């Protein structure tokens, strides 16, 4: 079955760039679907960060757009998130997920990875 | 940006009761673009409903979604112990937004 797995540093210093990767197994990213990143600060709700198609087309949350880059590597069957100039407010669990587009919904999620921004 | 407001913030019910959760949008949302998720502590969200009323794969039929325009509802017909969790609605128009969540707790 399709599985997603996030990976990356659990601790990032303020002003630096947060980098995460989502490895997809059981499905080829090149076959279709959109793929997205969502985050959840401790004790709070969900926030969409952005989405990418296998072709590289991207869509970002307007509130984060100036700091976010999402890219895809079809040869490795993975996609990545970079969030620059991080602050403590970026501390959150970061999830990657598959996005269906006909009736847009995130139908398969990774387990999530906690990222703390602290010096 | 479309803002989704969920109510109530917390809902206290007993197993076997019926739960009705509301999601109101700041502007009209296509029914095709409204989804509901369940999240338990320490777990990723799970898709329950997409297209406002279609159950995702493996979701029991006690879960149902309805609504259109700016008002959407998630109904759980008879609560099971495993249904106590936080529920989020989500829309995806030009960009995606989530509601702030409703916590369904055991009374």
CSV table of C-alpha atoms in Angstrom, one decimal:
chain,number,residue,atom,x,y,z
A,1,UNK,CA,0.0,0.0,0.0
A,2,UNK,CA,1.0,3.6,-0.4
A,3,UNK,CA,3.2,4.9,2.5
A,4,UNK,CA,4.8,8.3,3.2
A,5,UNK,CA,7.7,8.9,5.5
A,6,UNK,CA,9.0,12.3,6.6
A,7,UNK,CA,12.7,12.8,7.5
A,8,UNK,CA,14.9,15.6,8.4
A,9,UNK,CA,16.5,17.4,11.4
A,10,UNK,CA,14.4,17.7,14.5
A,11,UNK,CA,16.1,20.9,15.7
A,12,UNK,CA,16.7,24.0,13.6
A,13,UNK,CA,18.3,27.3,14.7
A,14,UNK,CA,16.4,30.5,14.4
A,15,UNK,CA,16.9,32.3,11.0
A,16,UNK,CA,18.1,29.1,9.4
A,17,UNK,CA,16.3,27.0,6.8
A,18,UNK,CA,14.2,24.0,7.7
A,19,UNK,CA,14.6,21.1,5.3
A,20,UNK,CA,12.4,18.0,5.2
A,21,UNK,CA,12.0,15.1,2.8
A,22,UNK,CA,9.0,12.9,2.2
A,23,UNK,CA,9.8,9.4,0.8
A,24,UNK,CA,6.9,7.8,-1.0
A,25,UNK,CA,6.6,4.0,-1.3
A,26,UNK,CA,4.0,1.8,-3.0
A,27,UNK,CA,3.2,4.4,-5.6
A,28,UNK,CA,5.2,6.3,-8.3
A,29,UNK,CA,5.0,10.0,-7.9
A,30,UNK,CA,5.3,10.3,-11.7
A,31,UNK,CA,2.0,8.5,-12.1
A,32,UNK,CA,0.0,11.4,-10.8
A,33,UNK,CA,-1.6,13.0,-7.8
A,34,UNK,CA,-0.5,16.1,-6.0
A,35,UNK,CA,1.6,15.9,-2.9
A,36,UNK,CA,1.5,18.3,0.0
A,37,UNK,CA,3.0,19.5,3.3
A,38,UNK,CA,0.8,20.4,6.4
A,39,UNK,CA,2.0,21.4,9.8
A,40,UNK,CA,0.6,21.4,13.3
A,41,UNK,CA,2.1,23.5,16.2
A,42,UNK,CA,2.0,21.8,19.6
A,43,UNK,CA,-1.6,21.8,20.9
A,44,UNK,CA,-2.9,23.7,17.9
A,45,UNK,CA,-4.7,23.0,14.6
A,46,UNK,CA,-3.6,22.1,11.1
A,47,UNK,CA,-2.0,24.5,8.6
A,48,UNK,CA,-1.5,23.8,4.9
A,49,UNK,CA,1.9,24.8,3.7
A,50,UNK,CA,1.8,23.9,0.1
A,51,UNK,CA,1.4,21.3,-2.6
A,52,UNK,CA,3.3,20.1,-5.7
A,53,UNK,CA,2.4,18.0,-8.8
A,54,UNK,CA,4.9,15.6,-10.3
A,55,UNK,CA,5.5,18.0,-13.1
A,56,UNK,CA,6.8,20.5,-10.5
A,57,UNK,CA,3.8,22.8,-10.5
A,58,UNK,CA,3.5,24.3,-7.0
A,59,UNK,CA,0.9,26.0,-4.9
A,60,UNK,CA,1.7,27.7,-1.6
A,61,UNK,CA,-0.1,29.1,1.4
A,62,UNK,CA,-0.1,32.8,0.8
A,63,UNK,CA,1.0,33.5,4.4
A,64,UNK,CA,4.1,31.4,3.9
A,65,UNK,CA,4.8,31.8,0.2
A,66,UNK,CA,7.8,34.1,0.6
A,67,UNK,CA,9.7,31.5,2.7
A,68,UNK,CA,8.6,28.2,1.2
A,69,UNK,CA,10.0,26.0,-1.5
A,70,UNK,CA,8.6,22.6,-2.4
A,71,UNK,CA,10.3,20.4,-4.9
A,72,UNK,CA,10.0,16.9,-6.3
A,73,UNK,CA,12.6,14.3,-7.2
A,74,UNK,CA,10.8,11.6,-9.3
A,75,UNK,CA,14.0,9.6,-9.6
A,76,UNK,CA,14.1,9.1,-5.9
A,77,UNK,CA,10.3,9.1,-5.6
A,78,UNK,CA,10.3,11.8,-3.0
A,79,UNK,CA,9.4,15.4,-2.5
A,80,UNK,CA,10.9,18.0,-0.2
A,81,UNK,CA,10.1,21.1,1.8
A,82,UNK,CA,12.4,24.1,2.5
A,83,UNK,CA,11.2,26.8,4.9
A,84,UNK,CA,13.6,29.7,5.3
A,85,UNK,CA,14.2,32.2,8.1
A,86,UNK,CA,12.5,30.1,10.7
A,87,UNK,CA,11.4,31.4,14.1
A,88,UNK,CA,10.0,29.7,17.2
A,89,UNK,CA,6.6,30.1,15.5
A,90,UNK,CA,7.6,27.5,13.0
A,91,UNK,CA,8.0,24.8,15.7
A,92,UNK,CA,5.5,22.1,14.8
A,93,UNK,CA,4.8,18.6,13.7
A,94,UNK,CA,5.3,18.5,9.9
A,95,UNK,CA,3.2,16.1,7.9
A,96,UNK,CA,3.5,15.1,4.2
A,97,UNK,CA,0.4,13.8,2.5
A,98,UNK,CA,-1.0,12.7,-0.8
A,99,UNK,CA,-3.7,15.1,-2.3
A,100,UNK,CA,-6.4,13.9,-4.5
A,101,UNK,CA,-7.5,16.7,-6.9
A,102,UNK,CA,-10.8,15.8,-8.4
A,103,UNK,CA,-12.4,16.2,-4.9
A,104,UNK,CA,-9.4,17.7,-3.1
A,105,UNK,CA,-8.5,16.0,0.1
A,106,UNK,CA,-5.4,14.6,1.7
A,107,UNK,CA,-6.1,10.9,1.7
A,108,UNK,CA,-2.8,9.4,2.8
A,109,UNK,CA,-0.6,10.9,5.5
A,110,UNK,CA,2.9,10.3,6.8
A,111,UNK,CA,3.3,9.8,10.5
A,112,UNK,CA,4.7,13.3,11.0
A,113,UNK,CA,8.0,14.6,12.2
A,114,UNK,CA,8.5,17.1,15.0
A,115,UNK,CA,10.7,20.1,14.2
A,116,UNK,CA,11.7,22.5,17.0
A,117,UNK,CA,13.2,25.9,16.3
A,118,UNK,CA,15.6,26.8,19.1
A,119,UNK,CA,19.1,28.1,19.5
B,1,UNK,CA,-8.5,33.2,2.0
B,2,UNK,CA,-11.6,31.2,3.0
B,3,UNK,CA,-11.9,30.9,6.8
B,4,UNK,CA,-13.6,27.8,8.2
B,5,UNK,CA,-15.2,28.1,11.7
B,6,UNK,CA,-16.1,24.9,13.5
B,7,UNK,CA,-18.6,24.6,16.3
B,8,UNK,CA,-18.8,23.7,19.0
B,9,UNK,CA,-15.2,23.9,20.1
B,10,UNK,CA,-15.8,20.9,22.5
B,11,UNK,CA,-18.6,18.4,22.4
B,12,UNK,CA,-19.3,16.2,25.4
B,13,UNK,CA,-21.3,13.1,24.6
B,14,UNK,CA,-21.7,9.5,25.7
B,15,UNK,CA,-21.1,6.3,23.6
B,16,UNK,CA,-24.3,5.5,21.6
B,17,UNK,CA,-25.3,9.1,21.3
B,18,UNK,CA,-25.5,11.1,18.0
B,19,UNK,CA,-22.9,13.7,17.3
B,20,UNK,CA,-23.4,16.7,15.0
B,21,UNK,CA,-20.4,18.9,14.2
B,22,UNK,CA,-20.6,22.1,12.2
B,23,UNK,CA,-18.2,23.8,9.8
B,24,UNK,CA,-19.1,27.3,8.5
B,25,UNK,CA,-17.2,29.0,5.7
B,26,UNK,CA,-16.6,32.7,5.3
B,27,UNK,CA,-17.6,32.4,1.7
B,28,UNK,CA,-19.2,29.8,-0.5
B,29,UNK,CA,-17.3,26.6,-1.0
B,30,UNK,CA,-17.9,24.1,-3.7
B,31,UNK,CA,-19.2,20.9,-2.1
B,32,UNK,CA,-16.6,19.0,-4.1
B,33,UNK,CA,-13.9,20.8,-2.2
B,34,UNK,CA,-15.0,20.1,1.4
B,35,UNK,CA,-13.4,17.3,3.5
B,36,UNK,CA,-13.5,16.1,7.1
B,37,UNK,CA,-10.6,14.5,9.1
B,38,UNK,CA,-10.4,12.7,12.4
B,39,UNK,CA,-7.2,13.1,14.6
B,40,UNK,CA,-6.4,11.1,17.7
B,41,UNK,CA,-3.5,12.1,20.1
B,42,UNK,CA,-0.1,11.4,18.7
B,43,UNK,CA,-1.5,10.3,15.3
B,44,UNK,CA,-1.7,11.9,11.8
B,45,UNK,CA,-5.2,13.0,10.7
B,46,UNK,CA,-7.3,10.4,8.9
B,47,UNK,CA,-9.6,11.3,6.0
B,48,UNK,CA,-13.2,10.6,6.8
B,49,UNK,CA,-15.3,12.5,4.2
B,50,UNK,CA,-14.4,14.1,0.9
B,51,UNK,CA,-16.6,16.0,-1.5
B,52,UNK,CA,-18.7,17.0,1.5
B,53,UNK,CA,-20.6,13.7,1.6
B,54,UNK,CA,-18.5,10.8,0.3
B,55,UNK,CA,-16.9,8.4,2.8
B,56,UNK,CA,-13.3,7.6,2.4
B,57,UNK,CA,-12.1,4.0,2.0
B,58,UNK,CA,-12.7,2.0,5.2
B,59,UNK,CA,-14.8,4.6,7.0
B,60,UNK,CA,-17.8,3.1,8.8
B,61,UNK,CA,-21.2,4.2,7.6
B,62,UNK,CA,-22.1,5.8,11.0
B,63,UNK,CA,-20.0,8.7,9.7
B,64,UNK,CA,-21.9,11.0,7.2
B,65,UNK,CA,-21.3,14.4,5.8
B,66,UNK,CA,-23.8,16.9,4.4
B,67,UNK,CA,-24.1,20.6,3.4
B,68,UNK,CA,-23.5,23.1,0.7
B,69,UNK,CA,-22.5,26.7,0.2
B,70,UNK,CA,-21.2,27.9,3.5
B,71,UNK,CA,-22.6,25.4,5.9
B,72,UNK,CA,-21.4,21.8,6.3
B,73,UNK,CA,-22.1,19.1,8.9
B,74,UNK,CA,-20.4,15.9,10.0
B,75,UNK,CA,-22.7,13.5,11.7
B,76,UNK,CA,-21.7,10.4,13.7
B,77,UNK,CA,-25.0,8.4,14.1
B,78,UNK,CA,-24.0,6.3,17.2
B,79,UNK,CA,-20.8,7.1,18.9
B,80,UNK,CA,-18.3,4.3,19.5
B,81,UNK,CA,-15.5,4.6,22.1
B,82,UNK,CA,-12.9,5.0,19.3
B,83,UNK,CA,-14.7,8.0,17.8
B,84,UNK,CA,-13.7,10.3,20.6
B,85,UNK,CA,-11.1,12.5,19.0
B,86,UNK,CA,-10.6,15.9,17.3
B,87,UNK,CA,-12.3,16.6,14.0
B,88,UNK,CA,-11.3,19.1,11.3
B,89,UNK,CA,-13.0,20.3,8.2
B,90,UNK,CA,-10.9,21.5,5.3
B,91,UNK,CA,-11.6,23.2,2.0
B,92,UNK,CA,-9.3,23.5,-1.1
B,93,UNK,CA,-10.2,26.3,-3.4
B,94,UNK,CA,-7.4,28.3,-4.7
B,95,UNK,CA,-5.6,27.3,-1.6
B,96,UNK,CA,-6.3,25.0,1.3
B,97,UNK,CA,-7.5,26.0,4.8
B,98,UNK,CA,-8.6,23.9,7.8
B,99,UNK,CA,-11.1,24.7,10.5
B,100,UNK,CA,-9.8,25.1,14.1
B,101,UNK,CA,-11.2,21.7,15.1
B,102,UNK,CA,-13.9,20.3,17.3
B,103,UNK,CA,-12.9,18.1,20.2
B,104,UNK,CA,-15.3,15.3,20.8
B,105,UNK,CA,-14.9,14.1,24.4
B,106,UNK,CA,-16.5,11.4,26.5
B,107,UNK,CA,-19.2,12.8,28.9
